[in-house]
Amino acid sequence: MVYLIFLVVLMPVSVVMRFVTLPPQVQVTGVGGSIWQGSIDTVQAYGRQVEQVEWTIHPYSLLTGTLNVDVKIGTRNSAIYAKTKLQLTRSTMNLTDLMLQTDSKTLVGDTRLPLRSKVAGDITLGISEFTYGQPWCEALSGNLQLHGLEVNNQFGDFPFGSFRLGLDCDQGEVIVTTSEKDNQIGVSGRLWLKANNQVQLQAKIKPTASMPASVRDNLNYLGQADPQGAYPLTYSGRIPGL
């Protein structure tokens, strides 16, 4: 049994790839190393490309029916840089110590956003723990930071600045939260990522001293301000762009 396990994990990845049929939207080049410790130069999928994908399997974890893998993608100078510890069992998938750095243009790719919007800004995702569940998660603890976020569309340029968003899980749904102290434009509230790519937003935005004029001048389109001067931010429907 142990011999068979080591025979498999030491097999060259290039041999294994001969028997793998990838979706037409996925292409890989520069496959090297073994299943145990391998690498791929580039992966192209759905209009996006990642480089220098590397992984290391911990073989002894297989003896307990668990696959433990350390994964690293790119370098800090790459369009996408990420690293995490992945654990797979027959029933679930778990990520720990996930760190991802990219930019809005790379993440959005060719996706058409509402109002033909274009986005710019850097993204840093940090997750201490994620366990897959239905519809999205069983456990989640992390945060998402947006740096220099700017949206451009037919209504003008909107420099939203920096945001810090908390990430949690409740009854299988991903919950994203922020408060006024976590961003430059006075947004506070919560977003739920639900089943079937549905999303619900319940938030508000209150003018701040650092709010750009292009944002402040358009707040009236959101509706009537409450007694504290905050305007409603609400949405319920399919994730925009999907």
JSON list of C-alpha atoms in Angstrom, two decimals:
[
{"chain": "A", "resi": 1, "resn": "MET", "atom": "CA", "xyz": [0.00, 0.00, 0.00]},
{"chain": "A", "resi": 2, "resn": "VAL", "atom": "CA", "xyz": [2.73, 2.46, 1.01]},
{"chain": "A", "resi": 3, "resn": "TYR", "atom": "CA", "xyz": [4.70, 1.49, -2.10]},
{"chain": "A", "resi": 4, "resn": "LEU", "atom": "CA", "xyz": [1.74, 2.25, -4.35]},
{"chain": "A", "resi": 5, "resn": "ILE", "atom": "CA", "xyz": [1.22, 5.64, -2.72]},
{"chain": "A", "resi": 6, "resn": "PHE", "atom": "CA", "xyz": [4.81, 6.66, -3.28]},
{"chain": "A", "resi": 7, "resn": "LEU", "atom": "CA", "xyz": [4.73, 5.28, -6.82]},
{"chain": "A", "resi": 8, "resn": "VAL", "atom": "CA", "xyz": [1.81, 7.56, -7.60]},
{"chain": "A", "resi": 9, "resn": "VAL", "atom": "CA", "xyz": [3.09, 10.73, -5.96]},
{"chain": "A", "resi": 10, "resn": "LEU", "atom": "CA", "xyz": [6.53, 10.39, -7.59]},
{"chain": "A", "resi": 11, "resn": "MET", "atom": "CA", "xyz": [5.07, 9.92, -11.07]},
{"chain": "A", "resi": 12, "resn": "PRO", "atom": "CA", "xyz": [5.99, 12.79, -13.45]},
{"chain": "A", "resi": 13, "resn": "VAL", "atom": "CA", "xyz": [3.17, 15.28, -13.95]},
{"chain": "A", "resi": 14, "resn": "SER", "atom": "CA", "xyz": [3.85, 15.30, -17.69]},
{"chain": "A", "resi": 15, "resn": "VAL", "atom": "CA", "xyz": [2.88, 11.60, -17.81]},
{"chain": "A", "resi": 16, "resn": "VAL", "atom": "CA", "xyz": [-0.33, 12.18, -15.89]},
{"chain": "A", "resi": 17, "resn": "MET", "atom": "CA", "xyz": [-1.34, 15.11, -18.14]},
{"chain": "A", "resi": 18, "resn": "ARG", "atom": "CA", "xyz": [-1.43, 12.76, -21.13]},
{"chain": "A", "resi": 19, "resn": "PHE", "atom": "CA", "xyz": [-4.49, 11.13, -19.62]},
{"chain": "A", "resi": 20, "resn": "VAL", "atom": "CA", "xyz": [-6.21, 14.34, -18.50]},
{"chain": "A", "resi": 21, "resn": "THR", "atom": "CA", "xyz": [-8.81, 16.05, -20.69]},
{"chain": "A", "resi": 22, "resn": "LEU", "atom": "CA", "xyz": [-9.02, 19.74, -19.87]},
{"chain": "A", "resi": 23, "resn": "PRO", "atom": "CA", "xyz": [-12.01, 21.94, -20.70]},
{"chain": "A", "resi": 24, "resn": "PRO", "atom": "CA", "xyz": [-11.54, 23.85, -23.98]},
{"chain": "A", "resi": 25, "resn": "GLN", "atom": "CA", "xyz": [-11.31, 27.12, -22.02]},
{"chain": "A", "resi": 26, "resn": "VAL", "atom": "CA", "xyz": [-8.29, 25.86, -20.05]},
{"chain": "A", "resi": 27, "resn": "GLN", "atom": "CA", "xyz": [-4.74, 25.59, -21.38]},
{"chain": "A", "resi": 28, "resn": "VAL", "atom": "CA", "xyz": [-1.54, 24.73, -19.51]},
{"chain": "A", "resi": 29, "resn": "THR", "atom": "CA", "xyz": [2.07, 25.00, -20.65]},
{"chain": "A", "resi": 30, "resn": "GLY", "atom": "CA", "xyz": [5.42, 24.13, -19.12]},
{"chain": "A", "resi": 31, "resn": "VAL", "atom": "CA", "xyz": [4.41, 21.19, -16.92]},
{"chain": "A", "resi": 32, "resn": "GLY", "atom": "CA", "xyz": [7.27, 19.84, -14.79]},
{"chain": "A", "resi": 33, "resn": "GLY", "atom": "CA", "xyz": [8.16, 17.90, -11.68]},
{"chain": "A", "resi": 34, "resn": "SER", "atom": "CA", "xyz": [6.18, 15.11, -10.07]},
{"chain": "A", "resi": 35, "resn": "ILE", "atom": "CA", "xyz": [2.72, 14.79, -8.60]},
{"chain": "A", "resi": 36, "resn": "TRP", "atom": "CA", "xyz": [4.39, 15.13, -5.21]},
{"chain": "A", "resi": 37, "resn": "GLN", "atom": "CA", "xyz": [6.23, 18.33, -6.07]},
{"chain": "A", "resi": 38, "resn": "GLY", "atom": "CA", "xyz": [5.41, 19.91, -9.40]},
{"chain": "A", "resi": 39, "resn": "SER", "atom": "CA", "xyz": [4.98, 23.12, -11.32]},
{"chain": "A", "resi": 40, "resn": "ILE", "atom": "CA", "xyz": [3.20, 24.65, -14.31]},
{"chain": "A", "resi": 41, "resn": "ASP", "atom": "CA", "xyz": [4.62, 27.68, -16.12]},
{"chain": "A", "resi": 42, "resn": "THR", "atom": "CA", "xyz": [1.28, 29.14, -17.24]},
{"chain": "A", "resi": 43, "resn": "VAL", "atom": "CA", "xyz": [-2.40, 28.35, -16.87]},
{"chain": "A", "resi": 44, "resn": "GLN", "atom": "CA", "xyz": [-4.89, 30.16, -19.11]},
{"chain": "A", "resi": 45, "resn": "ALA", "atom": "CA", "xyz": [-8.55, 29.88, -18.18]},
{"chain": "A", "resi": 46, "resn": "TYR", "atom": "CA", "xyz": [-11.64, 31.90, -19.04]},
{"chain": "A", "resi": 47, "resn": "GLY", "atom": "CA", "xyz": [-9.71, 34.94, -20.25]},
{"chain": "A", "resi": 48, "resn": "ARG", "atom": "CA", "xyz": [-7.25, 35.02, -17.36]},
{"chain": "A", "resi": 49, "resn": "GLN", "atom": "CA", "xyz": [-3.71, 33.77, -16.96]},
{"chain": "A", "resi": 50, "resn": "VAL", "atom": "CA", "xyz": [-1.70, 32.72, -13.91]},
{"chain": "A", "resi": 51, "resn": "GLU", "atom": "CA", "xyz": [2.01, 31.96, -13.95]},
{"chain": "A", "resi": 52, "resn": "GLN", "atom": "CA", "xyz": [4.47, 29.87, -11.97]},
{"chain": "A", "resi": 53, "resn": "VAL", "atom": "CA", "xyz": [2.02, 27.51, -10.30]},
{"chain": "A", "resi": 54, "resn": "GLU", "atom": "CA", "xyz": [3.85, 25.32, -7.79]},
{"chain": "A", "resi": 55, "resn": "TRP", "atom": "CA", "xyz": [2.61, 22.68, -5.35]},
{"chain": "A", "resi": 56, "resn": "THR", "atom": "CA", "xyz": [3.98, 20.30, -2.75]},
{"chain": "A", "resi": 57, "resn": "ILE", "atom": "CA", "xyz": [2.00, 17.31, -1.48]},
{"chain": "A", "resi": 58, "resn": "HIS", "atom": "CA", "xyz": [2.58, 15.91, 2.00]},
{"chain": "A", "resi": 59, "resn": "PRO", "atom": "CA", "xyz": [2.55, 12.16, 1.15]},
{"chain": "A", "resi": 60, "resn": "TYR", "atom": "CA", "xyz": [2.01, 10.85, 4.66]},
{"chain": "A", "resi": 61, "resn": "SER", "atom": "CA", "xyz": [-1.34, 12.67, 4.87]},
{"chain": "A", "resi": 62, "resn": "LEU", "atom": "CA", "xyz": [-2.64, 10.18, 2.29]},
{"chain": "A", "resi": 63, "resn": "LEU", "atom": "CA", "xyz": [-2.38, 7.42, 4.87]},
{"chain": "A", "resi": 64, "resn": "THR", "atom": "CA", "xyz": [-5.20, 9.09, 6.81]},
{"chain": "A", "resi": 65, "resn": "GLY", "atom": "CA", "xyz": [-7.39, 9.63, 3.75]},
{"chain": "A", "resi": 66, "resn": "THR", "atom": "CA", "xyz": [-6.51, 13.33, 3.54]},
{"chain": "A", "resi": 67, "resn": "LEU", "atom": "CA", "xyz": [-4.64, 15.18, 0.82]},
{"chain": "A", "resi": 68, "resn": "ASN", "atom": "CA", "xyz": [-2.58, 18.09, 2.18]},
{"chain": "A", "resi": 69, "resn": "VAL", "atom": "CA", "xyz": [-1.04, 20.40, -0.43]},
{"chain": "A", "resi": 70, "resn": "ASP", "atom": "CA", "xyz": [0.94, 23.64, -0.23]},
{"chain": "A", "resi": 71, "resn": "VAL", "atom": "CA", "xyz": [0.15, 25.80, -3.26]},
{"chain": "A", "resi": 72, "resn": "LYS", "atom": "CA", "xyz": [1.94, 28.89, -4.54]},
{"chain": "A", "resi": 73, "resn": "ILE", "atom": "CA", "xyz": [1.10, 30.98, -7.63]},
{"chain": "A", "resi": 74, "resn": "GLY", "atom": "CA", "xyz": [3.33, 33.65, -9.16]},
{"chain": "A", "resi": 75, "resn": "THR", "atom": "CA", "xyz": [5.61, 36.12, -7.42]},
{"chain": "A", "resi": 76, "resn": "ARG", "atom": "CA", "xyz": [4.90, 39.45, -5.76]},
{"chain": "A", "resi": 77, "resn": "ASN", "atom": "CA", "xyz": [5.55, 41.10, -9.15]},
{"chain": "A", "resi": 78, "resn": "SER", "atom": "CA", "xyz": [3.01, 38.90, -10.97]},
{"chain": "A", "resi": 79, "resn": "ALA", "atom": "CA", "xyz": [-0.49, 39.97, -11.97]},
{"chain": "A", "resi": 80, "resn": "ILE", "atom": "CA", "xyz": [-1.75, 37.26, -9.61]},
{"chain": "A", "resi": 81, "resn": "TYR", "atom": "CA", "xyz": [0.20, 36.17, -6.55]},
{"chain": "A", "resi": 82, "resn": "ALA", "atom": "CA", "xyz": [-1.23, 33.66, -4.11]},
{"chain": "A", "resi": 83, "resn": "LYS", "atom": "CA", "xyz": [-0.30, 30.98, -1.62]},
{"chain": "A", "resi": 84, "resn": "THR", "atom": "CA", "xyz": [-2.32, 28.70, 0.61]},
{"chain": "A", "resi": 85, "resn": "LYS", "atom": "CA", "xyz": [-2.50, 25.34, 2.37]},
{"chain": "A", "resi": 86, "resn": "LEU", "atom": "CA", "xyz": [-5.13, 23.08, 0.81]},
{"chain": "A", "resi": 87, "resn": "GLN", "atom": "CA", "xyz": [-6.70, 20.07, 2.50]},
{"chain": "A", "resi": 88, "resn": "LEU", "atom": "CA", "xyz": [-8.97, 17.68, 0.61]},
{"chain": "A", "resi": 89, "resn": "THR", "atom": "CA", "xyz": [-11.01, 14.78, 1.93]},
{"chain": "A", "resi": 90, "resn": "ARG", "atom": "CA", "xyz": [-13.79, 12.73, 0.38]},
{"chain": "A", "resi": 91, "resn": "SER", "atom": "CA", "xyz": [-16.39, 15.06, 1.84]},
{"chain": "A", "resi": 92, "resn": "THR", "atom": "CA", "xyz": [-14.94, 18.57, 1.92]},
{"chain": "A", "resi": 93, "resn": "MET", "atom": "CA", "xyz": [-12.25, 21.07, 0.98]},
{"chain": "A", "resi": 94, "resn": "ASN", "atom": "CA", "xyz": [-10.45, 23.33, 3.42]},
{"chain": "A", "resi": 95, "resn": "LEU", "atom": "CA", "xyz": [-8.10, 26.29, 2.85]},
{"chain": "A", "resi": 96, "resn": "THR", "atom": "CA", "xyz": [-5.92, 27.87, 5.52]},
{"chain": "A", "resi": 97, "resn": "ASP", "atom": "CA", "xyz": [-3.51, 30.79, 5.46]},
{"chain": "A", "resi": 98, "resn": "LEU", "atom": "CA", "xyz": [-4.68, 31.97, 2.05]},
{"chain": "A", "resi": 99, "resn": "MET", "atom": "CA", "xyz": [-3.13, 35.17, 0.76]},
{"chain": "A", "resi": 100, "resn": "LEU", "atom": "CA", "xyz": [-3.93, 36.56, -2.69]},
{"chain": "A", "resi": 101, "resn": "GLN", "atom": "CA", "xyz": [-2.76, 39.77, -4.34]},
{"chain": "A", "resi": 102, "resn": "THR", "atom": "CA", "xyz": [-4.02, 40.99, -7.71]},
{"chain": "A", "resi": 103, "resn": "ASP", "atom": "CA", "xyz": [-5.68, 43.99, -9.33]},
{"chain": "A", "resi": 104, "resn": "SER", "atom": "CA", "xyz": [-9.25, 44.73, -10.34]},
{"chain": "A", "resi": 105, "resn": "LYS", "atom": "CA", "xyz": [-8.64, 44.57, -14.09]},
{"chain": "A", "resi": 106, "resn": "THR", "atom": "CA", "xyz": [-7.07, 41.12, -13.83]},
{"chain": "A", "resi": 107, "resn": "LEU", "atom": "CA", "xyz": [-9.86, 39.83, -11.60]},
{"chain": "A", "resi": 108, "resn": "VAL", "atom": "CA", "xyz": [-12.72, 41.21, -13.70]},
{"chain": "A", "resi": 109, "resn": "GLY", "atom": "CA", "xyz": [-11.14, 40.18, -17.00]},
{"chain": "A", "resi": 110, "resn": "ASP", "atom": "CA", "xyz": [-13.58, 40.35, -19.90]},
{"chain": "A", "resi": 111, "resn": "THR", "atom": "CA", "xyz": [-16.67, 40.33, -17.67]},
{"chain": "A", "resi": 112, "resn": "ARG", "atom": "CA", "xyz": [-19.18, 42.98, -18.71]},
{"chain": "A", "resi": 113, "resn": "LEU", "atom": "CA", "xyz": [-20.13, 45.08, -15.70]},
{"chain": "A", "resi": 114, "resn": "PRO", "atom": "CA", "xyz": [-23.37, 47.09, -15.33]},
{"chain": "A", "resi": 115, "resn": "LEU", "atom": "CA", "xyz": [-23.40, 50.50, -17.06]},
{"chain": "A", "resi": 116, "resn": "ARG", "atom": "CA", "xyz": [-20.28, 49.41, -18.99]},
{"chain": "A", "resi": 117, "resn": "SER", "atom": "CA", "xyz": [-18.26, 50.26, -15.92]},
{"chain": "A", "resi": 118, "resn": "LYS", "atom": "CA", "xyz": [-14.50, 49.91, -15.76]},
{"chain": "A", "resi": 119, "resn": "VAL", "atom": "CA", "xyz": [-12.75, 49.32, -12.46]},
{"chain": "A", "resi": 120, "resn": "ALA", "atom": "CA", "xyz": [-9.21, 49.92, -11.27]},
{"chain": "A", "resi": 121, "resn": "GLY", "atom": "CA", "xyz": [-7.41, 49.29, -8.01]},
{"chain": "A", "resi": 122, "resn": "ASP", "atom": "CA", "xyz": [-5.41, 46.66, -6.15]},
{"chain": "A", "resi": 123, "resn": "ILE", "atom": "CA", "xyz": [-6.88, 43.74, -4.21]},
{"chain": "A", "resi": 124, "resn": "THR", "atom": "CA", "xyz": [-5.50, 41.86, -1.22]},
{"chain": "A", "resi": 125, "resn": "LEU", "atom": "CA", "xyz": [-7.40, 38.86, 0.11]},
{"chain": "A", "resi": 126, "resn": "GLY", "atom": "CA", "xyz": [-6.46, 37.20, 3.37]},
{"chain": "A", "resi": 127, "resn": "ILE", "atom": "CA", "xyz": [-8.29, 34.13, 4.69]},
{"chain": "A", "resi": 128, "resn": "SER", "atom": "CA", "xyz": [-7.23, 32.32, 7.83]},
{"chain": "A", "resi": 129, "resn": "GLU", "atom": "CA", "xyz": [-9.75, 29.53, 7.30]},
{"chain": "A", "resi": 130, "resn": "PHE", "atom": "CA", "xyz": [-12.26, 28.49, 4.65]},
{"chain": "A", "resi": 131, "resn": "THR", "atom": "CA", "xyz": [-14.25, 25.26, 4.52]},
{"chain": "A", "resi": 132, "resn": "TYR", "atom": "CA", "xyz": [-16.42, 24.59, 1.50]},
{"chain": "A", "resi": 133, "resn": "GLY", "atom": "CA", "xyz": [-20.12, 23.97, 2.10]},
{"chain": "A", "resi": 134, "resn": "GLN", "atom": "CA", "xyz": [-23.51, 24.48, 0.50]},
{"chain": "A", "resi": 135, "resn": "PRO", "atom": "CA", "xyz": [-24.16, 26.83, -1.13]},
{"chain": "A", "resi": 136, "resn": "TRP", "atom": "CA", "xyz": [-20.76, 28.47, -0.50]},
{"chain": "A", "resi": 137, "resn": "CYS", "atom": "CA", "xyz": [-19.18, 27.73, 2.84]},
{"chain": "A", "resi": 138, "resn": "GLU", "atom": "CA", "xyz": [-19.24, 25.83, 6.11]},
{"chain": "A", "resi": 139, "resn": "ALA", "atom": "CA", "xyz": [-16.68, 28.10, 7.76]},
{"chain": "A", "resi": 140, "resn": "LEU", "atom": "CA", "xyz": [-14.97, 31.34, 6.72]},
{"chain": "A", "resi": 141, "resn": "SER", "atom": "CA", "xyz": [-12.78, 33.88, 8.47]},
{"chain": "A", "resi": 142, "resn": "GLY", "atom": "CA", "xyz": [-10.88, 36.55, 6.59]},
{"chain": "A", "resi": 143, "resn": "ASN", "atom": "CA", "xyz": [-10.80, 40.01, 5.09]},
{"chain": "A", "resi": 144, "resn": "LEU", "atom": "CA", "xyz": [-10.65, 41.69, 1.71]},
{"chain": "A", "resi": 145, "resn": "GLN", "atom": "CA", "xyz": [-8.79, 44.96, 1.18]},
{"chain": "A", "resi": 146, "resn": "LEU", "atom": "CA", "xyz": [-9.30, 47.20, -1.84]},
{"chain": "A", "resi": 147, "resn": "HIS", "atom": "CA", "xyz": [-6.66, 49.84, -2.48]},
{"chain": "A", "resi": 148, "resn": "GLY", "atom": "CA", "xyz": [-7.20, 52.85, -4.75]},
{"chain": "A", "resi": 149, "resn": "LEU", "atom": "CA", "xyz": [-10.56, 51.58, -5.98]},
{"chain": "A", "resi": 150, "resn": "GLU", "atom": "CA", "xyz": [-11.90, 53.64, -8.88]},
{"chain": "A", "resi": 151, "resn": "VAL", "atom": "CA", "xyz": [-14.96, 53.09, -11.06]},
{"chain": "A", "resi": 152, "resn": "ASN", "atom": "CA", "xyz": [-15.45, 54.75, -14.44]},
{"chain": "A", "resi": 153, "resn": "ASN", "atom": "CA", "xyz": [-18.71, 54.67, -16.40]},
{"chain": "A", "resi": 154, "resn": "GLN", "atom": "CA", "xyz": [-21.05, 56.89, -18.42]},
{"chain": "A", "resi": 155, "resn": "PHE", "atom": "CA", "xyz": [-21.84, 58.94, -15.33]},
{"chain": "A", "resi": 156, "resn": "GLY", "atom": "CA", "xyz": [-18.23, 59.89, -14.60]},
{"chain": "A", "resi": 157, "resn": "ASP", "atom": "CA", "xyz": [-15.16, 58.90, -12.62]},
{"chain": "A", "resi": 158, "resn": "PHE", "atom": "CA", "xyz": [-15.65, 57.77, -9.03]},
{"chain": "A", "resi": 159, "resn": "PRO", "atom": "CA", "xyz": [-12.48, 57.43, -6.92]},
{"chain": "A", "resi": 160, "resn": "PHE", "atom": "CA", "xyz": [-13.73, 55.41, -3.95]},
{"chain": "A", "resi": 161, "resn": "GLY", "atom": "CA", "xyz": [-10.31, 55.01, -2.34]},
{"chain": "A", "resi": 162, "resn": "SER", "atom": "CA", "xyz": [-9.54, 52.16, 0.06]},
{"chain": "A", "resi": 163, "resn": "PHE", "atom": "CA", "xyz": [-11.91, 49.64, 1.64]},
{"chain": "A", "resi": 164, "resn": "ARG", "atom": "CA", "xyz": [-11.51, 46.94, 4.26]},
{"chain": "A", "resi": 165, "resn": "LEU", "atom": "CA", "xyz": [-14.18, 44.23, 4.20]},
{"chain": "A", "resi": 166, "resn": "GLY", "atom": "CA", "xyz": [-14.71, 41.47, 6.72]},
{"chain": "A", "resi": 167, "resn": "LEU", "atom": "CA", "xyz": [-15.55, 37.96, 5.47]},
{"chain": "A", "resi": 168, "resn": "ASP", "atom": "CA", "xyz": [-17.63, 35.46, 7.45]},
{"chain": "A", "resi": 169, "resn": "CYS", "atom": "CA", "xyz": [-19.98, 32.52, 6.90]},
{"chain": "A", "resi": 170, "resn": "ASP", "atom": "CA", "xyz": [-23.51, 32.02, 8.20]},
{"chain": "A", "resi": 171, "resn": "GLN", "atom": "CA", "xyz": [-25.72, 29.07, 7.25]},
{"chain": "A", "resi": 172, "resn": "GLY", "atom": "CA", "xyz": [-23.71, 28.47, 4.10]},
{"chain": "A", "resi": 173, "resn": "GLU", "atom": "CA", "xyz": [-23.82, 32.06, 2.89]},
{"chain": "A", "resi": 174, "resn": "VAL", "atom": "CA", "xyz": [-20.78, 34.34, 2.62]},
{"chain": "A", "resi": 175, "resn": "ILE", "atom": "CA", "xyz": [-21.23, 37.57, 4.57]},
{"chain": "A", "resi": 176, "resn": "VAL", "atom": "CA", "xyz": [-19.24, 40.69, 3.67]},
{"chain": "A", "resi": 177, "resn": "THR", "atom": "CA", "xyz": [-19.27, 43.58, 6.15]},
{"chain": "A", "resi": 178, "resn": "THR", "atom": "CA", "xyz": [-17.77, 47.04, 6.39]},
{"chain": "A", "resi": 179, "resn": "SER", "atom": "CA", "xyz": [-18.12, 50.09, 8.64]},
{"chain": "A", "resi": 180, "resn": "GLU", "atom": "CA", "xyz": [-17.49, 53.80, 8.22]},
{"chain": "A", "resi": 181, "resn": "LYS", "atom": "CA", "xyz": [-14.02, 53.51, 9.77]},
{"chain": "A", "resi": 182, "resn": "ASP", "atom": "CA", "xyz": [-13.04, 50.85, 7.21]},
{"chain": "A", "resi": 183, "resn": "ASN", "atom": "CA", "xyz": [-13.34, 53.06, 4.12]},
{"chain": "A", "resi": 184, "resn": "GLN", "atom": "CA", "xyz": [-12.97, 56.66, 2.97]},
{"chain": "A", "resi": 185, "resn": "ILE", "atom": "CA", "xyz": [-16.51, 57.36, 1.79]},
{"chain": "A", "resi": 186, "resn": "GLY", "atom": "CA", "xyz": [-18.65, 56.53, 4.82]},
{"chain": "A", "resi": 187, "resn": "VAL", "atom": "CA", "xyz": [-20.10, 53.18, 3.73]},
{"chain": "A", "resi": 188, "resn": "SER", "atom": "CA", "xyz": [-21.39, 50.77, 6.37]},
{"chain": "A", "resi": 189, "resn": "GLY", "atom": "CA", "xyz": [-23.49, 47.65, 6.05]},
{"chain": "A", "resi": 190, "resn": "ARG", "atom": "CA", "xyz": [-23.59, 44.04, 4.98]},
{"chain": "A", "resi": 191, "resn": "LEU", "atom": "CA", "xyz": [-23.75, 41.93, 1.83]},
{"chain": "A", "resi": 192, "resn": "TRP", "atom": "CA", "xyz": [-24.93, 38.32, 1.63]},
{"chain": "A", "resi": 193, "resn": "LEU", "atom": "CA", "xyz": [-23.70, 35.99, -1.13]},
{"chain": "A", "resi": 194, "resn": "LYS", "atom": "CA", "xyz": [-26.50, 33.47, -1.53]},
{"chain": "A", "resi": 195, "resn": "ALA", "atom": "CA", "xyz": [-27.27, 30.35, -3.54]},
{"chain": "A", "resi": 196, "resn": "ASN", "atom": "CA", "xyz": [-27.65, 30.46, -7.33]},
{"chain": "A", "resi": 197, "resn": "ASN", "atom": "CA", "xyz": [-25.33, 33.49, -7.63]},
{"chain": "A", "resi": 198, "resn": "GLN", "atom": "CA", "xyz": [-27.83, 35.70, -5.82]},
{"chain": "A", "resi": 199, "resn": "VAL", "atom": "CA", "xyz": [-26.67, 38.61, -3.70]},
{"chain": "A", "resi": 200, "resn": "GLN", "atom": "CA", "xyz": [-28.37, 40.89, -1.19]},
{"chain": "A", "resi": 201, "resn": "LEU", "atom": "CA", "xyz": [-26.99, 44.26, -0.09]},
{"chain": "A", "resi": 202, "resn": "GLN", "atom": "CA", "xyz": [-28.19, 46.21, 2.93]},
{"chain": "A", "resi": 203, "resn": "ALA", "atom": "CA", "xyz": [-25.95, 49.23, 3.54]},
{"chain": "A", "resi": 204, "resn": "LYS", "atom": "CA", "xyz": [-25.81, 53.00, 3.70]},
{"chain": "A", "resi": 205, "resn": "ILE", "atom": "CA", "xyz": [-23.39, 55.74, 2.73]},
{"chain": "A", "resi": 206, "resn": "LYS", "atom": "CA", "xyz": [-22.87, 58.91, 4.73]},
{"chain": "A", "resi": 207, "resn": "PRO", "atom": "CA", "xyz": [-20.93, 61.92, 3.39]},
{"chain": "A", "resi": 208, "resn": "THR", "atom": "CA", "xyz": [-17.45, 62.33, 4.87]},
{"chain": "A", "resi": 209, "resn": "ALA", "atom": "CA", "xyz": [-14.82, 65.05, 4.69]},
{"chain": "A", "resi": 210, "resn": "SER", "atom": "CA", "xyz": [-12.67, 62.83, 2.46]},
{"chain": "A", "resi": 211, "resn": "MET", "atom": "CA", "xyz": [-15.49, 61.90, 0.07]},
{"chain": "A", "resi": 212, "resn": "PRO", "atom": "CA", "xyz": [-14.69, 62.98, -3.53]},
{"chain": "A", "resi": 213, "resn": "ALA", "atom": "CA", "xyz": [-17.04, 65.56, -5.04]},
{"chain": "A", "resi": 214, "resn": "SER", "atom": "CA", "xyz": [-17.97, 63.19, -7.89]},
{"chain": "A", "resi": 215, "resn": "VAL", "atom": "CA", "xyz": [-19.36, 60.76, -5.31]},
{"chain": "A", "resi": 216, "resn": "ARG", "atom": "CA", "xyz": [-20.99, 63.36, -3.07]},
{"chain": "A", "resi": 217, "resn": "ASP", "atom": "CA", "xyz": [-22.77, 65.06, -6.00]},
{"chain": "A", "resi": 218, "resn": "ASN", "atom": "CA", "xyz": [-24.51, 61.81, -6.97]},
{"chain": "A", "resi": 219, "resn": "LEU", "atom": "CA", "xyz": [-25.79, 60.70, -3.56]},
{"chain": "A", "resi": 220, "resn": "ASN", "atom": "CA", "xyz": [-29.25, 62.14, -4.21]},
{"chain": "A", "resi": 221, "resn": "TYR", "atom": "CA", "xyz": [-29.82, 59.46, -6.86]},
{"chain": "A", "resi": 222, "resn": "LEU", "atom": "CA", "xyz": [-29.78, 56.85, -4.08]},
{"chain": "A", "resi": 223, "resn": "GLY", "atom": "CA", "xyz": [-32.94, 58.17, -2.49]},
{"chain": "A", "resi": 224, "resn": "GLN", "atom": "CA", "xyz": [-33.86, 60.12, 0.62]},
{"chain": "A", "resi": 225, "resn": "ALA", "atom": "CA", "xyz": [-31.25, 60.50, 3.36]},
{"chain": "A", "resi": 226, "resn": "ASP", "atom": "CA", "xyz": [-32.18, 59.33, 6.87]},
{"chain": "A", "resi": 227, "resn": "PRO", "atom": "CA", "xyz": [-32.12, 61.70, 9.89]},
{"chain": "A", "resi": 228, "resn": "GLN", "atom": "CA", "xyz": [-28.39, 61.00, 10.32]},
{"chain": "A", "resi": 229, "resn": "GLY", "atom": "CA", "xyz": [-27.68, 62.07, 6.74]},
{"chain": "A", "resi": 230, "resn": "ALA", "atom": "CA", "xyz": [-27.00, 58.55, 5.41]},
{"chain": "A", "resi": 231, "resn": "TYR", "atom": "CA", "xyz": [-28.28, 57.41, 2.01]},
{"chain": "A", "resi": 232, "resn": "PRO", "atom": "CA", "xyz": [-29.54, 53.85, 1.36]},
{"chain": "A", "resi": 233, "resn": "LEU", "atom": "CA", "xyz": [-27.50, 51.30, -0.58]},
{"chain": "A", "resi": 234, "resn": "THR", "atom": "CA", "xyz": [-29.71, 48.30, -1.33]},
{"chain": "A", "resi": 235, "resn": "TYR", "atom": "CA", "xyz": [-29.76, 45.57, -3.95]},
{"chain": "A", "resi": 236, "resn": "SER", "atom": "CA", "xyz": [-31.24, 42.10, -4.26]},
{"chain": "A", "resi": 237, "resn": "GLY", "atom": "CA", "xyz": [-30.72, 39.97, -7.32]},
{"chain": "A", "resi": 238, "resn": "ARG", "atom": "CA", "xyz": [-28.15, 38.17, -9.40]},
{"chain": "A", "resi": 239, "resn": "ILE", "atom": "CA", "xyz": [-24.46, 39.01, -9.01]},
{"chain": "A", "resi": 240, "resn": "PRO", "atom": "CA", "xyz": [-23.78, 41.84, -11.51]},
{"chain": "A", "resi": 241, "resn": "GLY", "atom": "CA", "xyz": [-21.87, 40.60, -14.54]},
{"chain": "A", "resi": 242, "resn": "LEU", "atom": "CA", "xyz": [-22.98, 36.96, -14.23]}
]
